[in-house]
GROMACS .gro file of C-alpha atoms in nm:
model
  432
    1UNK     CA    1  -3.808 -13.723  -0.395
    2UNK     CA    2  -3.494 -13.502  -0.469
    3UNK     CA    3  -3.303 -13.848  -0.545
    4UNK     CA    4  -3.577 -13.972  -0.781
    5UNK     CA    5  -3.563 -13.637  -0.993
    6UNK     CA    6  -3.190 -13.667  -1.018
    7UNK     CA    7  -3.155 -14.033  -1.142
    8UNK     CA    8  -3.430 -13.888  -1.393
    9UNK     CA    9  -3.295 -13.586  -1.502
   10UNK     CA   10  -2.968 -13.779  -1.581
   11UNK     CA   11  -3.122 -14.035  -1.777
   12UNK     CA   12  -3.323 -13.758  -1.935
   13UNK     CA   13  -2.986 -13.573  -2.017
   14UNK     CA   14  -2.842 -13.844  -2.127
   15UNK     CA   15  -3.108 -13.916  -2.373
   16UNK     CA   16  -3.136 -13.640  -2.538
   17UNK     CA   17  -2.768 -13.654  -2.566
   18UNK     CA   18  -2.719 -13.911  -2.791
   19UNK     CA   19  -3.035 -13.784  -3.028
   20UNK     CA   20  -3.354 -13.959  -2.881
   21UNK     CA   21  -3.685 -13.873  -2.841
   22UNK     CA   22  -3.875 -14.039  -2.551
   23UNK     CA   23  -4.097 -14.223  -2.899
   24UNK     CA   24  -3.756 -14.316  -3.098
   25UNK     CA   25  -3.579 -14.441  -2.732
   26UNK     CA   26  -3.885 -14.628  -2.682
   27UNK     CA   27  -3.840 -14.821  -2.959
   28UNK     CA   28  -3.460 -14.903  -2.960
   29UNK     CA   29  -3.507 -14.991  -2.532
   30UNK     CA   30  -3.815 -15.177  -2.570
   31UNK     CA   31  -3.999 -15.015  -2.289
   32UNK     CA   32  -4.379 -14.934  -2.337
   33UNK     CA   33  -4.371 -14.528  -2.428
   34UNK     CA   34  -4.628 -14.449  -2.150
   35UNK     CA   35  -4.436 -14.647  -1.864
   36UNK     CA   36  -4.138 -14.404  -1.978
   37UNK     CA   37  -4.268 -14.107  -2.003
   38UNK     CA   38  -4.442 -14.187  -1.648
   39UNK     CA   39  -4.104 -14.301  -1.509
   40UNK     CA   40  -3.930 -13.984  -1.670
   41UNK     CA   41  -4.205 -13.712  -1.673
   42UNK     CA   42  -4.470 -13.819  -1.406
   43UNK     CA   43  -4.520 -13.552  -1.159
   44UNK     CA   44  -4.447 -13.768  -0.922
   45UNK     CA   45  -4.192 -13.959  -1.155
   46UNK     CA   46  -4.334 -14.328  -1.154
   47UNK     CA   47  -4.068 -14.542  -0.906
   48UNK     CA   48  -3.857 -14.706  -1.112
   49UNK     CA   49  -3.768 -15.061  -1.123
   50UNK     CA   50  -3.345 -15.200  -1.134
   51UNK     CA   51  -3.454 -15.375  -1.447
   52UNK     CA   52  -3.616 -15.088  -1.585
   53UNK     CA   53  -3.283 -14.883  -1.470
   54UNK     CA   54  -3.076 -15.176  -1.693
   55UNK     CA   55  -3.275 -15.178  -1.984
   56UNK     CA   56  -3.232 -14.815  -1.982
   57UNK     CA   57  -2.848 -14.843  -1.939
   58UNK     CA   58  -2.814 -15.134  -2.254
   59UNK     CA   59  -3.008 -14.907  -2.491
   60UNK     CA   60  -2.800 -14.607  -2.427
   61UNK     CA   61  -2.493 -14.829  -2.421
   62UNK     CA   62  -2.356 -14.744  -2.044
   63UNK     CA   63  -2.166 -15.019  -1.880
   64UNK     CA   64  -2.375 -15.238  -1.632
   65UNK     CA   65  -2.436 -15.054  -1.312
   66UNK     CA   66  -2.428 -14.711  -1.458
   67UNK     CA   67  -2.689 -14.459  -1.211
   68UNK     CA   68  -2.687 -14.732  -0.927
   69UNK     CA   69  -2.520 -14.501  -0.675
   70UNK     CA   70  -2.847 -14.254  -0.746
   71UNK     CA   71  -3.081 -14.561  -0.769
   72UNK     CA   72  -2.972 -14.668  -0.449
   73UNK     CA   73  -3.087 -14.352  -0.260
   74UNK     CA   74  -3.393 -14.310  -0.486
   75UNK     CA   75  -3.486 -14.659  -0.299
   76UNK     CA   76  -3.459 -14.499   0.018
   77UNK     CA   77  -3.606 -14.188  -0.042
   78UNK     CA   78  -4.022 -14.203  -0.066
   79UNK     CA   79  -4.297 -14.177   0.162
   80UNK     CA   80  -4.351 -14.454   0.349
   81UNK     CA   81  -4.208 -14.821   0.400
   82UNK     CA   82  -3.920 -14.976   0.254
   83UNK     CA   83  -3.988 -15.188  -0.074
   84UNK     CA   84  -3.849 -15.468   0.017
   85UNK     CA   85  -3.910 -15.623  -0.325
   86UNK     CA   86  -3.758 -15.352  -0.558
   87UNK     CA   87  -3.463 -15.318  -0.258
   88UNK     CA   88  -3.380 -15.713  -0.277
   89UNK     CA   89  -3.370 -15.704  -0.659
   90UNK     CA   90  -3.112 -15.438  -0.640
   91UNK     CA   91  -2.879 -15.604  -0.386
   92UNK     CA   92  -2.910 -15.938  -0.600
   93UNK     CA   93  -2.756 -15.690  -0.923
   94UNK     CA   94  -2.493 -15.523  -0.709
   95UNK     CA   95  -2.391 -15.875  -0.581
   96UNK     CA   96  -2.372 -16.017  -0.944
   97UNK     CA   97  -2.143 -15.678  -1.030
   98UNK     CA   98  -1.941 -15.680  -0.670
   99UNK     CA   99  -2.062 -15.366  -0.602
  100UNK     CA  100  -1.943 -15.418  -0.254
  101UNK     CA  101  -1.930 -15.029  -0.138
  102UNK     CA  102  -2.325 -15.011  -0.253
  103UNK     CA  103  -2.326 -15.330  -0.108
  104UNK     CA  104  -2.277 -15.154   0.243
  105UNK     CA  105  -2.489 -14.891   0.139
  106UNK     CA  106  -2.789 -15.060   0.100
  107UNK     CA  107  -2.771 -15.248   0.414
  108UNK     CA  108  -2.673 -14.946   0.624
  109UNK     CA  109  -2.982 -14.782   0.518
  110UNK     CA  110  -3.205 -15.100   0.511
  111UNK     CA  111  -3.163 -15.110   0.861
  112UNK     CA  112  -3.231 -14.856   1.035
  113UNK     CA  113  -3.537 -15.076   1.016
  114UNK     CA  114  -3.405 -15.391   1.198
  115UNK     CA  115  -3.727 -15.572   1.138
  116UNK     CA  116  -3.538 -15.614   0.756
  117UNK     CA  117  -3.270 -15.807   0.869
  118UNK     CA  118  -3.463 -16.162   0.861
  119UNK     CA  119  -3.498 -16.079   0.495
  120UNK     CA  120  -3.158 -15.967   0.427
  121UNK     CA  121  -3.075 -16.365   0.562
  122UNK     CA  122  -3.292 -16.533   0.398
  123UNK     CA  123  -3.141 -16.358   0.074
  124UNK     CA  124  -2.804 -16.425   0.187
  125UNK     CA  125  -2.932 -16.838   0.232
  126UNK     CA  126  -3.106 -16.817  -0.134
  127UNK     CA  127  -2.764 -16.679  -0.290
  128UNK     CA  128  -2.555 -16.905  -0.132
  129UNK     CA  129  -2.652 -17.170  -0.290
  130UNK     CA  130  -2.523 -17.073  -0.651
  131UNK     CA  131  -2.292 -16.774  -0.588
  132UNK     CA  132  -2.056 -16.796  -0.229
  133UNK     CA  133  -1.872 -16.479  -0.296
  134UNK     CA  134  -1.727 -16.213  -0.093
  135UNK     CA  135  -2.058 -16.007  -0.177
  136UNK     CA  136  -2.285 -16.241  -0.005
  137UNK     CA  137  -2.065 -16.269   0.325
  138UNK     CA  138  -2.148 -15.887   0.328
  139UNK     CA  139  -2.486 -16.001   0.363
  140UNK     CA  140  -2.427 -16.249   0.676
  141UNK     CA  141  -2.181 -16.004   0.768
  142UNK     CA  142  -2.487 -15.772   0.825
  143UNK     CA  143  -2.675 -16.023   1.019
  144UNK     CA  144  -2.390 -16.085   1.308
  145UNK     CA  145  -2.352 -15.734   1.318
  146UNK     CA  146  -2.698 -15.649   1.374
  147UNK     CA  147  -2.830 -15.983   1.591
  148UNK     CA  148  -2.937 -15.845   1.875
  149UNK     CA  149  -3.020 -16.187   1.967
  150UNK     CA  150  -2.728 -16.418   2.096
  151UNK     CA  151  -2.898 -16.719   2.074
  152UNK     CA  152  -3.058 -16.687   1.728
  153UNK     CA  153  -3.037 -16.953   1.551
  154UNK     CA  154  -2.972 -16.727   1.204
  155UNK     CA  155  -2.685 -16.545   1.407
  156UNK     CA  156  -2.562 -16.894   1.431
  157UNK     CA  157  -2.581 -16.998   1.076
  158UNK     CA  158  -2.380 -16.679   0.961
  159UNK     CA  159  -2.098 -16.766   1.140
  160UNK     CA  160  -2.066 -17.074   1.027
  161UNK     CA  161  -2.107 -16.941   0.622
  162UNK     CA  162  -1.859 -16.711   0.666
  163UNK     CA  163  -1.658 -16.993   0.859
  164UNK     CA  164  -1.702 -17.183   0.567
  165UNK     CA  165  -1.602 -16.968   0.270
  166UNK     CA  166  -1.317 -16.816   0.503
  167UNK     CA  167  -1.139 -17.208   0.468
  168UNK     CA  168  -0.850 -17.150   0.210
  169UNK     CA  169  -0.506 -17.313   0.207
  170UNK     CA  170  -0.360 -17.068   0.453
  171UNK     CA  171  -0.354 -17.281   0.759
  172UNK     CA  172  -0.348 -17.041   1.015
  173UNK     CA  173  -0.628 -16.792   0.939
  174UNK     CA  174  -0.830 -17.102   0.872
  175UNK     CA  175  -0.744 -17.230   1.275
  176UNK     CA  176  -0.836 -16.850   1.356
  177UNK     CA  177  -1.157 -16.910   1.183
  178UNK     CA  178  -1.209 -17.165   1.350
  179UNK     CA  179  -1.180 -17.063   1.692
  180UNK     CA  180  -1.435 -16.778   1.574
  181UNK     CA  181  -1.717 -16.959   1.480
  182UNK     CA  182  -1.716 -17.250   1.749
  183UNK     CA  183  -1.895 -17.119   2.040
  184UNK     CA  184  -2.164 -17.096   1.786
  185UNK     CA  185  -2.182 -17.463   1.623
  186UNK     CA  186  -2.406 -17.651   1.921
  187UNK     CA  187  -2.679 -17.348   1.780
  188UNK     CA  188  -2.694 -17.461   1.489
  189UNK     CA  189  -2.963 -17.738   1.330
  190UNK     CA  190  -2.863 -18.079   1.377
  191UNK     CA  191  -2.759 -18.144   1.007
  192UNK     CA  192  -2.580 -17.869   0.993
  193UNK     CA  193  -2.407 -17.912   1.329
  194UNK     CA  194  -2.257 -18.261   1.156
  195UNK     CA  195  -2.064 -18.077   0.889
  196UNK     CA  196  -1.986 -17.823   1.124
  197UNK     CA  197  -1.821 -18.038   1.346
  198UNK     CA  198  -1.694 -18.220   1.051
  199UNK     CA  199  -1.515 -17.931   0.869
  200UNK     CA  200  -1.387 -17.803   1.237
  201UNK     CA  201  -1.207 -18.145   1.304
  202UNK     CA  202  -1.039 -18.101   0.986
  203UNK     CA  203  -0.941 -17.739   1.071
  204UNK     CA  204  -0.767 -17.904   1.374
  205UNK     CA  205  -0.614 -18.155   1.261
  206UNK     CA  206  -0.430 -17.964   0.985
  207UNK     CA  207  -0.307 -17.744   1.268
  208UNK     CA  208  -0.186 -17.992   1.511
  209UNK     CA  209  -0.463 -17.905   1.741
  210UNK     CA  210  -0.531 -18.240   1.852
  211UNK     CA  211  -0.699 -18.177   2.199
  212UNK     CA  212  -0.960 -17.962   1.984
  213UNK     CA  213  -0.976 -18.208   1.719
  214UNK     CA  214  -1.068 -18.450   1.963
  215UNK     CA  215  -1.348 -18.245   2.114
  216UNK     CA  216  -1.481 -18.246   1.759
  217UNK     CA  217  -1.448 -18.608   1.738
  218UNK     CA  218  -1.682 -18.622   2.074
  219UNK     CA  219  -1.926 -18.419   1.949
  220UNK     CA  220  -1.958 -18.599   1.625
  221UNK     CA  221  -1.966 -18.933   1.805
  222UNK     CA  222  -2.296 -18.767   2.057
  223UNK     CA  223  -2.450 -18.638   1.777
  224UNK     CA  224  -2.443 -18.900   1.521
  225UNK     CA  225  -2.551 -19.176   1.800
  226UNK     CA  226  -2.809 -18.954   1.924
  227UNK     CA  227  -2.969 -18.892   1.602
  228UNK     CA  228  -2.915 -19.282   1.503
  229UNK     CA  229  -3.072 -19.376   1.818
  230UNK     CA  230  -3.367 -19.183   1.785
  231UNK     CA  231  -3.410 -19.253   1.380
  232UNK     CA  232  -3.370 -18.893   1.271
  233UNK     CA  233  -3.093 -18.967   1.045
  234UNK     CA  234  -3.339 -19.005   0.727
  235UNK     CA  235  -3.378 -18.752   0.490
  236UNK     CA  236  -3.094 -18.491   0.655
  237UNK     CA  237  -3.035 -18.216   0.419
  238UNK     CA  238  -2.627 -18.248   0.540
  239UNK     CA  239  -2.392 -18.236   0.254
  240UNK     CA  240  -2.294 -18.593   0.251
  241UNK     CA  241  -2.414 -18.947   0.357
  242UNK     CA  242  -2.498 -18.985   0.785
  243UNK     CA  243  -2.240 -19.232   0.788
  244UNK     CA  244  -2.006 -19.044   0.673
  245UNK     CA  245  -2.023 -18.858   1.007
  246UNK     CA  246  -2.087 -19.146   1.241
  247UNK     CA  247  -1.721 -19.317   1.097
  248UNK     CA  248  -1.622 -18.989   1.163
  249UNK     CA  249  -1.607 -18.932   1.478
  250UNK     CA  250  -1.462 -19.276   1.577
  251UNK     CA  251  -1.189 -19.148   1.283
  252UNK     CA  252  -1.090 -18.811   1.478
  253UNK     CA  253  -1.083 -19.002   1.819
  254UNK     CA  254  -0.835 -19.303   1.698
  255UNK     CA  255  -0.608 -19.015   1.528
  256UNK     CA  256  -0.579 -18.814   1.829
  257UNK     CA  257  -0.485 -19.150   2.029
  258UNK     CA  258  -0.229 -19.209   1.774
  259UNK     CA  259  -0.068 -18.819   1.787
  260UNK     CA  260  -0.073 -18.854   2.161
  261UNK     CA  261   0.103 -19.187   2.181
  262UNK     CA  262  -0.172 -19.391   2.341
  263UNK     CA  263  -0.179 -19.675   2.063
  264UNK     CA  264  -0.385 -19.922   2.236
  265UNK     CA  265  -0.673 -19.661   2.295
  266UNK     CA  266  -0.605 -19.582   1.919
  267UNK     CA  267  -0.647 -19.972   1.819
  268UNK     CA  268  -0.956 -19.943   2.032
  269UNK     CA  269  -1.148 -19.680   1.801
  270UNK     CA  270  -0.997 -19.753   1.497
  271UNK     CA  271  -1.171 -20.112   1.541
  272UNK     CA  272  -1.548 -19.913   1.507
  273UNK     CA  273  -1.523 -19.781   1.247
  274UNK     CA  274  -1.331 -20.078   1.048
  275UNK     CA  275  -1.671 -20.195   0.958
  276UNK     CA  276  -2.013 -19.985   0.966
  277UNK     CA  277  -2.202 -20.193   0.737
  278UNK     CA  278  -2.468 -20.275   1.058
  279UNK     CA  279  -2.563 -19.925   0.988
  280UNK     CA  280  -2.966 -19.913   0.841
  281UNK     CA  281  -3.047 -19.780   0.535
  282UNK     CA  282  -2.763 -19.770   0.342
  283UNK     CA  283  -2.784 -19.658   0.010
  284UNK     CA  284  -2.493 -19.687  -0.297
  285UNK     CA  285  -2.382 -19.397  -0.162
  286UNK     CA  286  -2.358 -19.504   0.217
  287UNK     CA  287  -2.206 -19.791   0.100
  288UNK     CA  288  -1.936 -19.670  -0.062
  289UNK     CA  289  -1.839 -19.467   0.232
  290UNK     CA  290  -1.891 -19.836   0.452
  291UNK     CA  291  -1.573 -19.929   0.199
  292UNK     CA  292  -1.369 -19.607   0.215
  293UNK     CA  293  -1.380 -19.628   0.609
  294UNK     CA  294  -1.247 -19.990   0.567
  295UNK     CA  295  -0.938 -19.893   0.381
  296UNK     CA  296  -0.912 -19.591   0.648
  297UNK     CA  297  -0.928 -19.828   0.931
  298UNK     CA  298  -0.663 -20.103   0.729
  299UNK     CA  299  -0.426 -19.849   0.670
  300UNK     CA  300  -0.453 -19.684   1.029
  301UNK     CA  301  -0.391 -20.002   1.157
  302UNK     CA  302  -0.078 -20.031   0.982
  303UNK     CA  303   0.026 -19.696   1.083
  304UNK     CA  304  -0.052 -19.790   1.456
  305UNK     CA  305   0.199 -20.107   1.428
  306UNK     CA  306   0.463 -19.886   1.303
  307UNK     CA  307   0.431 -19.624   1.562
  308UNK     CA  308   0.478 -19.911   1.828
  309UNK     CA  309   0.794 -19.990   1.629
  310UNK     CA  310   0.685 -20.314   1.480
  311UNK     CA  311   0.841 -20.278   1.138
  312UNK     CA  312   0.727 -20.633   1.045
  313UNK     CA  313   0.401 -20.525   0.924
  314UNK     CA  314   0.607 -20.292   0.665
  315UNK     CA  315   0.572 -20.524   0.374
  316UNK     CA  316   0.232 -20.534   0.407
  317UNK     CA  317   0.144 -20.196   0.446
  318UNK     CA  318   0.383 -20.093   0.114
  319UNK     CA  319   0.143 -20.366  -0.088
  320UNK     CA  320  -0.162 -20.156   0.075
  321UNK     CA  321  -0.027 -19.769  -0.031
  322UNK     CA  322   0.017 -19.964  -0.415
  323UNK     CA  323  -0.324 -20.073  -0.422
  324UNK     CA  324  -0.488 -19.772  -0.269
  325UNK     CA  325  -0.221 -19.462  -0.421
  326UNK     CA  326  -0.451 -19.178  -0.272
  327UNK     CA  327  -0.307 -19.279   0.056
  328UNK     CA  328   0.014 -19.290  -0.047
  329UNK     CA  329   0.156 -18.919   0.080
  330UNK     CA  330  -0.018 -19.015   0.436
  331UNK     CA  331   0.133 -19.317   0.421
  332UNK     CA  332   0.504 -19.209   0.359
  333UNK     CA  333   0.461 -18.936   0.605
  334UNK     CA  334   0.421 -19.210   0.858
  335UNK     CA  335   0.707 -19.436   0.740
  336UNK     CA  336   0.973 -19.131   0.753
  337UNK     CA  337   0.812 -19.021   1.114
  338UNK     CA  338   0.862 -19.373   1.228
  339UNK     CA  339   1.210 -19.443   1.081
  340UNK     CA  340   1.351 -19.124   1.198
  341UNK     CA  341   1.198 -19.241   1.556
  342UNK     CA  342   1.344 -19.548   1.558
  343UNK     CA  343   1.650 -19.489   1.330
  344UNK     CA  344   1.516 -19.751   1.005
  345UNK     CA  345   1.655 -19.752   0.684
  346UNK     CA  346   1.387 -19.666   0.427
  347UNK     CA  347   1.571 -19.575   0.104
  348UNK     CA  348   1.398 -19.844  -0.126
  349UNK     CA  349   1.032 -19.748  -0.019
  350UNK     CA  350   1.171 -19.378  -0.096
  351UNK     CA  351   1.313 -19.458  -0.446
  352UNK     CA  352   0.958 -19.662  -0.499
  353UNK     CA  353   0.755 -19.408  -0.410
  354UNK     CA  354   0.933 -19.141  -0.573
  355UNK     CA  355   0.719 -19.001  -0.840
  356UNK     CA  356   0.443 -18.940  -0.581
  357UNK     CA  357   0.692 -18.690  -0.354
  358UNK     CA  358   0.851 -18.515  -0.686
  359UNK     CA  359   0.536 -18.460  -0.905
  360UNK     CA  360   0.305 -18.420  -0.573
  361UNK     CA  361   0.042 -18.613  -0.722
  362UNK     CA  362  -0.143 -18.651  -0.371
  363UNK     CA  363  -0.223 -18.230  -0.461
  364UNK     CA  364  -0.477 -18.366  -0.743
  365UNK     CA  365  -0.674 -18.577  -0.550
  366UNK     CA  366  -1.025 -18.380  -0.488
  367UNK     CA  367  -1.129 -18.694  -0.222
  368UNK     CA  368  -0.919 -18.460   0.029
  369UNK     CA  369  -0.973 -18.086   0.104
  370UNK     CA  370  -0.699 -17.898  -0.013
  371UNK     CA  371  -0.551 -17.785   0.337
  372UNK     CA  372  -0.514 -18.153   0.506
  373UNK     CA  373  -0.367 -18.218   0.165
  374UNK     CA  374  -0.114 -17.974   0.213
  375UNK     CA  375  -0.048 -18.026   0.585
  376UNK     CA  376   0.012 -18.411   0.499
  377UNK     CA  377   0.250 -18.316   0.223
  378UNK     CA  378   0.437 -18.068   0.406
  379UNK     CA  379   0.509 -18.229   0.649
  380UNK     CA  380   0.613 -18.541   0.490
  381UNK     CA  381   0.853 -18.355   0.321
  382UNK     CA  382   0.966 -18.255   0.677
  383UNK     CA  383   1.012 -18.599   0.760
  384UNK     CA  384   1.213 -18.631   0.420
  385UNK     CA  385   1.427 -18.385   0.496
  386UNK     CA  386   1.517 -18.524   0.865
  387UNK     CA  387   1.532 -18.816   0.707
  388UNK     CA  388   1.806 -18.747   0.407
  389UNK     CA  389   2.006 -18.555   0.699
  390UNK     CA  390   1.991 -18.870   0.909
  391UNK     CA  391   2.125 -19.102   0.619
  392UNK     CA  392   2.410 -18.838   0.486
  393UNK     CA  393   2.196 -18.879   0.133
  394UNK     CA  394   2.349 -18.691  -0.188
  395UNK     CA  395   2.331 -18.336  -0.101
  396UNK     CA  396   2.126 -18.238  -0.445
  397UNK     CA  397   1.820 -18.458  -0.356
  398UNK     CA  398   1.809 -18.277   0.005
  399UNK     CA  399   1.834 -17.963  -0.140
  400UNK     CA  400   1.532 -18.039  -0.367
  401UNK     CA  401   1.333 -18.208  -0.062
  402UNK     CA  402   1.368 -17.879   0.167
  403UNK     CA  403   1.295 -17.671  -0.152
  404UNK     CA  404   0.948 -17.867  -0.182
  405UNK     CA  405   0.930 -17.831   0.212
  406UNK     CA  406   0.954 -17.462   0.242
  407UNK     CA  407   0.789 -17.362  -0.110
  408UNK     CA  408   0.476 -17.594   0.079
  409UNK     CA  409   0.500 -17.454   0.427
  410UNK     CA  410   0.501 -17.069   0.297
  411UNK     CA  411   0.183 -17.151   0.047
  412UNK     CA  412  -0.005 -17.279   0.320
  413UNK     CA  413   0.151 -17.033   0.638
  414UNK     CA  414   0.216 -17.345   0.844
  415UNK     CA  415   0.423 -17.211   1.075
  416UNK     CA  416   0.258 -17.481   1.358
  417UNK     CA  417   0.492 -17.695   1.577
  418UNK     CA  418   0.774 -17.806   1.282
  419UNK     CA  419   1.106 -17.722   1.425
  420UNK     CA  420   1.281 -17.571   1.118
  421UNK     CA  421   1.583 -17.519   1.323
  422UNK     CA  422   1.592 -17.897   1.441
  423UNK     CA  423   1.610 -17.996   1.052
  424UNK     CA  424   1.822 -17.714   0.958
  425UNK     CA  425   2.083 -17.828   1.249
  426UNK     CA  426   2.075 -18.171   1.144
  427UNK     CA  427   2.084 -18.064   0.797
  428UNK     CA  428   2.440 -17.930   0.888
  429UNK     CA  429   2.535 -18.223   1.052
  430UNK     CA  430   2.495 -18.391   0.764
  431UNK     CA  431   2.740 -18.215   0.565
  432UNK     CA  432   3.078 -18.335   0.514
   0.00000   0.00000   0.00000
């Protein structure tokens, strides 16, 4: 009660301040005289409402938020239980403001009624939606630190939202990330579990993790087959078309064959997902992702030949990166990699393609999350760079090309298996 007097009494002060009876404040705030004077006066004061507390605020022209450190407490001090109404329409305000310390505040004395905590998720699930901001982890922050249940499957599903928002362009908190929320992914609802497994896979691969990358792969290829197989693919609420997840899968496994050498086993998966049109019920959508998992598999293909160190196919695959340009950085990064292995000569696919590696047009291209667009740039670059070393090239144009390379590897903190010294060594080699 002593919290409820005080937020009055300052409102009250403040008031009478600026010149206003309750009649004339009335008027200019627009709230009905009798609700005020109840919510001001009442013996009890009548509880008062976050809007009413805003309304208040506008007319007396206090910034938004003004009182909310003694609303807060006025919440939580009354008889009885916990409006949970009046409570949730506060924490929506102080997440619109960022009002992270009354944030904590809220929750810390919500729950010393646990029973609140469903309702704190189901908040957290209806924000989401519109507003992922650091103020709504704090709210599936709250849940993981208050589950008392392991195996619940809302424990599960705030892990993976603040997996989610925690994916930036630093590489290596996103692979800690990572290895944070997995235990928790096979909890989660089956259309949820395929962009889980999705986004991890991509986690992986942009950290070199290719033995975890692979496991993703596996579980995308059970999940998606298991759901085909038993028609349950209709209607998912995941974020993108079911085939997008089934080519998926097949995707991960043939890259991880190709990073690990095994070609033949790559050819092998590569080949299913070349063409997923069998698939039922594709829609424009599906069918558009049938198409982009075509060019995938053409383009792997070619990058398969080269890694065997069949440069014949070369030709062909330079006529493939000109009609499809979004593959282009992938595609270089494979041509340096494979003439550094095998000692080729590549300075007129360089001097073609070299718009793409000076103006890093690849960076624009929203088809590809922002971190495997950086990995595949960086460490193209790399490949430049070994490359320019190799070939004695003019010493200007491998100054630029390691500039690019380290300016790219500090944005993103990939510090993961490129052997700066290696380049730097060759890089003095090079010099005459």
């Amino acid at each position: 009660m002593d919290n409820r007097i005080a937020l009055c009494t300052e409102l009250e002060n403040e008031i009478s301040r600026q010149g206003y009876s309750l009649s004339r404040f009335s008027q200019i705030s627009g709230i009905n005289r009798g609700i005020l004077s109840a919510t001001l006066n009442g013996n009890p004061p009548k509880p008062m409402s976050i809007n009413q507390l805003d309304t208040m605020n506008t007319a007396l022209g206090k910034p938004e938020g003004w009182l909310y450190e003694l609303f807060v407490e006025q919440c939580f001090d009354e008889q009885g239980k916990t409006n949970w109404r009046r409570v949730s329409a506060l924490l929506f305000r102080c997440i619109e403001l960022n009002r992270n310390v009354l944030i904590d505040r809220i929750l810390c004395l919500l729950l010393e009624d646990i029973s609140y905590l469903n309702h704190v998720f189901e908040l957290a699930e209806e924000l989401i939606v519109d507003n992922p901001s650091d103020s709504v982890m704090q709210l599936y922050e709250c849940v993981v630190s208050n589950e008392r249940n392991y195996q619940a499957e809302r424990l599960a599903i705030s892990h993976y939202r603040i997996f989610r928002y925690s994916i930036k362009r630093d590489i290596k908190q996103n692979f800690i990330a990572a290895v944070t929320f997995q235990a928790f992914c096979d909890r989660l609802p089956s259309y949820m579990q395929l962009d889980a497994w999705l986004q991890l896979a991509n986690v992986y691969y942009t950290a070199n993790e290719w033995l975890l990358m692979e496991k993703c792969g596996d579980a995308l290829i059970e999940l998606s087959n298991r759901l085909y197989k038993e028609k349950k693919y209709h209607n998912l609420k995941s974020e993108r078309s079911f085939v997008v997840y089934y080519g998926q899968g097949y995707l991960m496994k043939s890259t991880f064959y190709q990073k690990v050498g095994q070609y033949e086993e790559s050819t092998i998966y590569i080949r299913k997902y070349s063409d997923l049109s069998w698939l039922d019920d594709l829609d424009e959508c599906g069918q558009q992702e049938v198409d982009r998992f075509k060019i995938f598999a053409q383009g792997n293909s070619y990058c398969t030949e080269l890694y065997k160190g069949n440069f014949s196919v070369l030709d062909s695959y330079i006529a493939f990166l000109e009609n499809y340009p979004k593959e282009t950085i992938p595609g270089l990064l494979t041509i340096l990699s494979t003439a550094n292995q095998y000692n080729i000569v590549v300075d007129h696919i360089i001097e073609k393609f070299h718009e793409h590696i000076t103006t890093n047009l690849y960076m624009d291209h929203s088809a590809k999350k922002k971190s495997v667009a950086d990995n595949q740039y960086t460490n193209m670059c790399y490949q430049l760079a070994v490359y320019q070393s190799k070939h004695a090239s003019q010493s200007t144009k491998l100054q630029n090309t390691i500039k690019r390379f380290d300016t790219s590897l500090r944005k993103c903190n990939m510090n993961l298996n490129l052997d700066y010294t290696s380049l730097l060594q060759n890089v003095i080699r090079s010099m005459p």
